[in-house]
Amino acid sequence: MAKQPNLLNGPAPAELRRKYKIIIFFVMACFSLLLTRLWYLQVIKGDDLKQKSENNSVRFRKIKPLRGLIMDRNGTILVDNSPSFDVLYMPSKGKDPDRVLKKLRELYQNKGMDLSFDQPFPKNAKPFLPVKLEKNVNMEKVAIVETNALDLPGVYIDVTPVRQYIEGQVVAPFIGYTGEISKDELEKNVEEYTSGDVLGKYGIEKFLDSHIRGRRGAELVEVNVFGKEIKNVGRIDPISGYNVTLTIDANLQKVAWDALEGKAGAAVALDTRDGSVLAMVSAPSFDPNLFNSGISLAEWTKLLNNPLKPMSNRSISGQYPPGSTYKLIVAAAALEEGIITPETTFHCNGSFELGNRSYRCWLKKGHGSVNLHRALVESCDVYFYNVGKLLGVDTIAEYARRFGLGELTGIDLPNEKGGLIPTKQWKVERLKESWQLGETISISIGQGFNLVTPLQLAVAYSALANGGTIWRPRLINRIETTEGGIFKEYLPEKRGELGLTEKNIEILKYALWGVVNENGGTGRAARRPGSDVSGKTGTSQVISMPENDKVRRDKKINVFHRDHALFVCYAPRENPEIAIAIIVENAGHGGSAAAPVARKILDAYFNGKKKNVLKKPEAKIGLTDVTGNRQQ
Amino acid sequence: MILRFDRRILVNFDWTLLAIVLGICFIGVLNIFSAGYSLSEKQYPLYLKQIQWIALGLLCMLIVFFIDYRVISRIAYLIYGFSLALLVFVALYGYTSNGSQRWISFGSVFFQPSEFVKLTIIVALARYFDDHKSLEPYTLKELFVPLLILFVPFILVLKQPDLGTALILLIIFSSIILFIGINWRSFLIAVVVVLISMPVGWHFLKDYQKDRLLTFLSPENDPLGTGYHIIQSMIAIGSGGFLGKGFLKGSQTQLKFLPEQQTDFVFSVFAEEWGFAGGLVLMLLFIFLIVWGMKIALHSRDLLGTLISFGITALISWEVFINIGMVLGILPVVGIPLPFLSYGGSAMVVLLMSMGLLMNVSVHRFILQR
């Protein structure tokens, strides 16, 4: 190396070599220091520190925050938190997990209880990761584990907050549920969450997760050889999540649930004046508390595979043909376009001929000559076949859109479906086929390709009731800080106008009143003295039936092929306050199966109002400044 | 000469250097595997990501190796300017994590330009001193431009805030200045100026930055943070004993007592599982790498090569010393990663790039005969 020739420029090699020696000396000195320290820690103090690590010592523990409460409009708590006692097993502490499990099972059985952890202990369990044996156990089991700690090495109790859903099934479809973060969710939000975090999986719990969740705390605890905590070394308190007040009325919600329980269907009640959702029921439902004790795979698949789909919120994601409730839209279009006047009559002899096909009216003997009012009151199909044929599918679709059908209502919930309002262009693009006139005939009585959600129907009828305003349905009233200040307030939001003349609105409203209150009206089951209910029945075909009526009515046909019953209404006639949409699946006629459900909700609403139970939520003015900052 | 492939490049390739680097990288991957072993299986394992970063780094190393370092030096200021532009971009649009705005985000991949700056500063300084050779020690006046080269990225990195990297930039600069030779009076003045400017600079810091600095200076005030890290790190290392607890068997590691165990505190994981014996071997590997790097500096045919290889070797030496010193509890905790062992894509790629440059200088002493 010394043989290298001199550098042309730069420092002389002698000088460089001197520096090199100094540097190497310096580096060696530094590393000797490190090695000395390493020797000191590992060899001299090694045994000492080893013991510390084995008995150890200080443990860092995450503390789960309390999720915010969810309340109804009157402050009734719908979702709370409660402590969950979990039985855990630390593999590194126990030598023989299977024997410990056997012992625990024995102890349980002595008291007549079972250990729900029924599989053999996982072979690949990592020694320092606790295995959850049971979640959310009762106090008896806690007592057994605590008193037999010596016989159960490695087994201990951990307390964490879990969600408590009061009247779980009643509100589950929109409240949703929580669960431990999944692999996918974790990968999407590495920054925000860590493994083991609990987050909202569905409904409001998911929609408002970032506000409800709160912030994790942490704790440093000194632990003794048995894993028992001796001393708290330091702590950062968790921060509870914000509380949420919904627009829901818990009483009305319960009544609506009771009216639908045992059936499959949905009920939505809106405040016609601002779009607040007063009740939203989907049946059958599920118990969100199931997820607290760790739902088993069998239970989970059972829920998912249930043909009645208890995990879906039919009010916003159930898409049904609107049936005769759609006649309101066709009537509005016809009046507004000047195709008919209220006096225009068509003759119904029970069927309508187009080409070589015959379209039946639901009343086989026919309605005779009917005008618009009678056609709506008695729900005459033939009348609307005629009107629909004159209007054409695209004009009907335009009015359906004005009523907010076929598009998202914008409700503050995830998983909303938009439904479908077909047009000629849609069919060409989607099915690569041209539109058939016969399809227009089906569309005009709300069958065929038409699909709407119960919430959309409630919004549409609510708009007619309030004189033409489409409100965005809102479920969330406000989010409050833990101290009670308003963090965010959700105000009513106008989404559109029907754009109908006042005269036509009055004509339609009078007809809808007639449906419930006049002789021959299809919705008489919803009649309430004093509150002047107005509405429209509907029956939506699930599959097209052979022409023969007898087959259609035959009880022996597959339950899932029977028609859905619909009823949409609002009340009172003057200054309407509440609009309701009901669907009862596979239940037959709207007038007989759905209208009585609406009637029960209306009873509760107006009786409750009389008793002054249904308070208007008071705005807490003065608690917050304009920016929403908390003030004490 | 530059682009023509020279057979001598292969014949004289520095295989020893490559072997040491790959060896240390391999230990690093094993170690990250162990550190992440008992983490939830739900996450994509970091050691696999680290392998991908090493692969990318080796590619960069190869590219840097094949471009004559004198050609690189010609565009040194351009590269330096580019790295500054990245830092400015980070200051404006950077991705923030843990209260520090350090990253450029490409979807799920993050790049940390301050790592890149460590290398570009070295090359820019080497170029400057190669252009302005002097047999006399430099005075402060002559060092105006080098100081500028340091301070622009230094301030930008400090503002992120990233004290560790800023500190490393300062130390690298000082090492190069001391190596090239500085007038003793100028040196004393510089030290005095730095000491005086500290309280002045304090006023320009935001409250949270002051808090962070205070925590850094007295960790015991933050029992859940830095102080805890150090206690647990020392317990982990000490409990390893002479021979260690064995691969995947470190209880401190597997119990997650260790903080940042895949990044700044990887050495604790290693020392717990492999003991003093393992620590000794690893440090000998690092010493070998450093001595080898310094030898390359010594035997380079020109000042440029000497300065580049000295700068790179000094960077690695200081990072290793400060990181291990901090983990062993003899230096304050600053966020400085352990080269080749800490998890981190940007650092790994830049380090391997530096190794490419080192090999580049190494091979050219056989080629540049004239």
JSON list of C-alpha atoms in Angstrom, two decimals, chain A residues 272-374:
[
{"chain": "A", "resi": 272, "resn": "THR", "atom": "CA", "xyz": [-91.84, 16.18, 7.05]},
{"chain": "A", "resi": 273, "resn": "ARG", "atom": "CA", "xyz": [-90.73, 19.63, 8.17]},
{"chain": "A", "resi": 274, "resn": "ASP", "atom": "CA", "xyz": [-86.99, 19.08, 8.25]},
{"chain": "A", "resi": 275, "resn": "GLY", "atom": "CA", "xyz": [-86.16, 15.52, 7.22]},
{"chain": "A", "resi": 276, "resn": "SER", "atom": "CA", "xyz": [-85.30, 14.24, 10.71]},
{"chain": "A", "resi": 277, "resn": "VAL", "atom": "CA", "xyz": [-85.57, 10.48, 10.95]},
{"chain": "A", "resi": 278, "resn": "LEU", "atom": "CA", "xyz": [-87.94, 9.72, 13.85]},
{"chain": "A", "resi": 279, "resn": "ALA", "atom": "CA", "xyz": [-87.84, 5.95, 13.51]},
{"chain": "A", "resi": 280, "resn": "MET", "atom": "CA", "xyz": [-86.05, 3.50, 11.26]},
{"chain": "A", "resi": 281, "resn": "VAL", "atom": "CA", "xyz": [-86.74, -0.18, 11.69]},
{"chain": "A", "resi": 282, "resn": "SER", "atom": "CA", "xyz": [-85.53, -3.14, 9.72]},
{"chain": "A", "resi": 283, "resn": "ALA", "atom": "CA", "xyz": [-86.73, -6.60, 10.61]},
{"chain": "A", "resi": 284, "resn": "PRO", "atom": "CA", "xyz": [-85.51, -9.19, 11.26]},
{"chain": "A", "resi": 285, "resn": "SER", "atom": "CA", "xyz": [-82.58, -7.64, 13.01]},
{"chain": "A", "resi": 286, "resn": "PHE", "atom": "CA", "xyz": [-79.56, -8.84, 14.97]},
{"chain": "A", "resi": 287, "resn": "ASP", "atom": "CA", "xyz": [-78.25, -8.32, 18.46]},
{"chain": "A", "resi": 288, "resn": "PRO", "atom": "CA", "xyz": [-75.15, -6.12, 18.25]},
{"chain": "A", "resi": 289, "resn": "ASN", "atom": "CA", "xyz": [-74.21, -7.22, 21.78]},
{"chain": "A", "resi": 290, "resn": "LEU", "atom": "CA", "xyz": [-73.32, -10.61, 20.28]},
{"chain": "A", "resi": 291, "resn": "PHE", "atom": "CA", "xyz": [-70.12, -9.10, 18.94]},
{"chain": "A", "resi": 292, "resn": "ASN", "atom": "CA", "xyz": [-69.00, -8.16, 22.46]},
{"chain": "A", "resi": 293, "resn": "SER", "atom": "CA", "xyz": [-68.48, -11.71, 23.61]},
{"chain": "A", "resi": 294, "resn": "GLY", "atom": "CA", "xyz": [-66.68, -12.50, 20.39]},
{"chain": "A", "resi": 295, "resn": "ILE", "atom": "CA", "xyz": [-69.18, -13.88, 17.94]},
{"chain": "A", "resi": 296, "resn": "SER", "atom": "CA", "xyz": [-68.40, -17.46, 16.96]},
{"chain": "A", "resi": 297, "resn": "LEU", "atom": "CA", "xyz": [-67.85, -18.38, 13.36]},
{"chain": "A", "resi": 298, "resn": "ALA", "atom": "CA", "xyz": [-70.98, -20.52, 13.38]},
{"chain": "A", "resi": 299, "resn": "GLU", "atom": "CA", "xyz": [-73.13, -17.68, 14.66]},
{"chain": "A", "resi": 300, "resn": "TRP", "atom": "CA", "xyz": [-71.59, -15.30, 12.18]},
{"chain": "A", "resi": 301, "resn": "THR", "atom": "CA", "xyz": [-72.19, -17.52, 9.17]},
{"chain": "A", "resi": 302, "resn": "LYS", "atom": "CA", "xyz": [-75.69, -18.15, 10.41]},
{"chain": "A", "resi": 303, "resn": "LEU", "atom": "CA", "xyz": [-76.34, -14.42, 10.43]},
{"chain": "A", "resi": 304, "resn": "LEU", "atom": "CA", "xyz": [-74.81, -13.95, 7.00]},
{"chain": "A", "resi": 305, "resn": "ASN", "atom": "CA", "xyz": [-76.55, -16.90, 5.40]},
{"chain": "A", "resi": 306, "resn": "ASN", "atom": "CA", "xyz": [-79.98, -16.21, 6.84]},
{"chain": "A", "resi": 307, "resn": "PRO", "atom": "CA", "xyz": [-82.19, -15.73, 3.77]},
{"chain": "A", "resi": 308, "resn": "LEU", "atom": "CA", "xyz": [-84.02, -12.93, 5.59]},
{"chain": "A", "resi": 309, "resn": "LYS", "atom": "CA", "xyz": [-80.74, -10.96, 5.77]},
{"chain": "A", "resi": 310, "resn": "PRO", "atom": "CA", "xyz": [-80.87, -9.70, 9.36]},
{"chain": "A", "resi": 311, "resn": "MET", "atom": "CA", "xyz": [-77.59, -7.85, 8.90]},
{"chain": "A", "resi": 312, "resn": "SER", "atom": "CA", "xyz": [-78.92, -5.42, 6.31]},
{"chain": "A", "resi": 313, "resn": "ASN", "atom": "CA", "xyz": [-80.76, -2.19, 6.93]},
{"chain": "A", "resi": 314, "resn": "ARG", "atom": "CA", "xyz": [-83.74, -2.58, 4.62]},
{"chain": "A", "resi": 315, "resn": "SER", "atom": "CA", "xyz": [-84.77, 1.04, 5.07]},
{"chain": "A", "resi": 316, "resn": "ILE", "atom": "CA", "xyz": [-81.76, 2.29, 3.18]},
{"chain": "A", "resi": 317, "resn": "SER", "atom": "CA", "xyz": [-80.39, -0.71, 1.32]},
{"chain": "A", "resi": 318, "resn": "GLY", "atom": "CA", "xyz": [-83.48, -2.79, 0.62]},
{"chain": "A", "resi": 319, "resn": "GLN", "atom": "CA", "xyz": [-84.48, -2.08, -2.99]},
{"chain": "A", "resi": 320, "resn": "TYR", "atom": "CA", "xyz": [-88.06, -2.94, -3.90]},
{"chain": "A", "resi": 321, "resn": "PRO", "atom": "CA", "xyz": [-90.41, -2.23, -6.79]},
{"chain": "A", "resi": 322, "resn": "PRO", "atom": "CA", "xyz": [-92.54, 0.65, -5.43]},
{"chain": "A", "resi": 323, "resn": "GLY", "atom": "CA", "xyz": [-95.77, -0.89, -6.72]},
{"chain": "A", "resi": 324, "resn": "SER", "atom": "CA", "xyz": [-98.82, 1.33, -6.57]},
{"chain": "A", "resi": 325, "resn": "THR", "atom": "CA", "xyz": [-97.11, 3.87, -4.32]},
{"chain": "A", "resi": 326, "resn": "TYR", "atom": "CA", "xyz": [-95.45, 4.94, -7.57]},
{"chain": "A", "resi": 327, "resn": "LYS", "atom": "CA", "xyz": [-98.84, 6.05, -8.96]},
{"chain": "A", "resi": 328, "resn": "LEU", "atom": "CA", "xyz": [-98.38, 9.31, -7.06]},
{"chain": "A", "resi": 329, "resn": "ILE", "atom": "CA", "xyz": [-95.37, 10.10, -9.22]},
{"chain": "A", "resi": 330, "resn": "VAL", "atom": "CA", "xyz": [-97.13, 9.10, -12.46]},
{"chain": "A", "resi": 331, "resn": "ALA", "atom": "CA", "xyz": [-100.15, 11.19, -11.47]},
{"chain": "A", "resi": 332, "resn": "ALA", "atom": "CA", "xyz": [-97.97, 14.19, -10.65]},
{"chain": "A", "resi": 333, "resn": "ALA", "atom": "CA", "xyz": [-96.19, 13.89, -14.01]},
{"chain": "A", "resi": 334, "resn": "ALA", "atom": "CA", "xyz": [-99.44, 13.60, -15.94]},
{"chain": "A", "resi": 335, "resn": "LEU", "atom": "CA", "xyz": [-101.03, 16.60, -14.22]},
{"chain": "A", "resi": 336, "resn": "GLU", "atom": "CA", "xyz": [-97.93, 18.75, -14.51]},
{"chain": "A", "resi": 337, "resn": "GLU", "atom": "CA", "xyz": [-97.36, 17.85, -18.17]},
{"chain": "A", "resi": 338, "resn": "GLY", "atom": "CA", "xyz": [-100.99, 18.59, -18.96]},
{"chain": "A", "resi": 339, "resn": "ILE", "atom": "CA", "xyz": [-101.62, 15.06, -20.24]},
{"chain": "A", "resi": 340, "resn": "ILE", "atom": "CA", "xyz": [-104.70, 14.83, -18.04]},
{"chain": "A", "resi": 341, "resn": "THR", "atom": "CA", "xyz": [-106.88, 17.08, -15.94]},
{"chain": "A", "resi": 342, "resn": "PRO", "atom": "CA", "xyz": [-108.50, 15.95, -12.69]},
{"chain": "A", "resi": 343, "resn": "GLU", "atom": "CA", "xyz": [-111.65, 15.37, -14.74]},
{"chain": "A", "resi": 344, "resn": "THR", "atom": "CA", "xyz": [-110.07, 13.10, -17.36]},
{"chain": "A", "resi": 345, "resn": "THR", "atom": "CA", "xyz": [-111.59, 9.63, -17.12]},
{"chain": "A", "resi": 346, "resn": "PHE", "atom": "CA", "xyz": [-110.55, 6.25, -18.45]},
{"chain": "A", "resi": 347, "resn": "HIS", "atom": "CA", "xyz": [-112.66, 3.14, -18.47]},
{"chain": "A", "resi": 348, "resn": "CYS", "atom": "CA", "xyz": [-111.45, 0.13, -16.56]},
{"chain": "A", "resi": 349, "resn": "ASN", "atom": "CA", "xyz": [-113.04, -3.21, -17.38]},
{"chain": "A", "resi": 350, "resn": "GLY", "atom": "CA", "xyz": [-110.42, -5.20, -15.50]},
{"chain": "A", "resi": 351, "resn": "SER", "atom": "CA", "xyz": [-107.73, -5.28, -18.11]},
{"chain": "A", "resi": 352, "resn": "PHE", "atom": "CA", "xyz": [-105.82, -3.21, -20.65]},
{"chain": "A", "resi": 353, "resn": "GLU", "atom": "CA", "xyz": [-104.92, -4.48, -24.09]},
{"chain": "A", "resi": 354, "resn": "LEU", "atom": "CA", "xyz": [-101.67, -3.60, -25.81]},
{"chain": "A", "resi": 355, "resn": "GLY", "atom": "CA", "xyz": [-100.86, -5.44, -29.00]},
{"chain": "A", "resi": 356, "resn": "ASN", "atom": "CA", "xyz": [-101.72, -9.06, -28.32]},
{"chain": "A", "resi": 357, "resn": "ARG", "atom": "CA", "xyz": [-100.96, -8.78, -24.61]},
{"chain": "A", "resi": 358, "resn": "SER", "atom": "CA", "xyz": [-103.40, -8.09, -21.86]},
{"chain": "A", "resi": 359, "resn": "TYR", "atom": "CA", "xyz": [-102.45, -6.19, -18.66]},
{"chain": "A", "resi": 360, "resn": "ARG", "atom": "CA", "xyz": [-104.71, -6.86, -15.71]},
{"chain": "A", "resi": 361, "resn": "CYS", "atom": "CA", "xyz": [-106.10, -4.49, -13.12]},
{"chain": "A", "resi": 362, "resn": "TRP", "atom": "CA", "xyz": [-105.84, -5.85, -9.58]},
{"chain": "A", "resi": 363, "resn": "LEU", "atom": "CA", "xyz": [-109.66, -5.68, -9.43]},
{"chain": "A", "resi": 364, "resn": "LYS", "atom": "CA", "xyz": [-110.73, -8.36, -11.85]},
{"chain": "A", "resi": 365, "resn": "LYS", "atom": "CA", "xyz": [-114.22, -7.00, -12.44]},
{"chain": "A", "resi": 366, "resn": "GLY", "atom": "CA", "xyz": [-112.84, -3.55, -13.21]},
{"chain": "A", "resi": 367, "resn": "HIS", "atom": "CA", "xyz": [-113.43, -0.10, -11.74]},
{"chain": "A", "resi": 368, "resn": "GLY", "atom": "CA", "xyz": [-115.65, 1.23, -14.51]},
{"chain": "A", "resi": 369, "resn": "SER", "atom": "CA", "xyz": [-115.10, 4.83, -15.57]},
{"chain": "A", "resi": 370, "resn": "VAL", "atom": "CA", "xyz": [-112.72, 6.54, -13.13]},
{"chain": "A", "resi": 371, "resn": "ASN", "atom": "CA", "xyz": [-111.16, 10.00, -12.86]},
{"chain": "A", "resi": 372, "resn": "LEU", "atom": "CA", "xyz": [-107.76, 10.68, -11.30]},
{"chain": "A", "resi": 373, "resn": "HIS", "atom": "CA", "xyz": [-109.10, 11.00, -7.77]},
{"chain": "A", "resi": 374, "resn": "ARG", "atom": "CA", "xyz": [-110.96, 7.68, -7.86]}
]
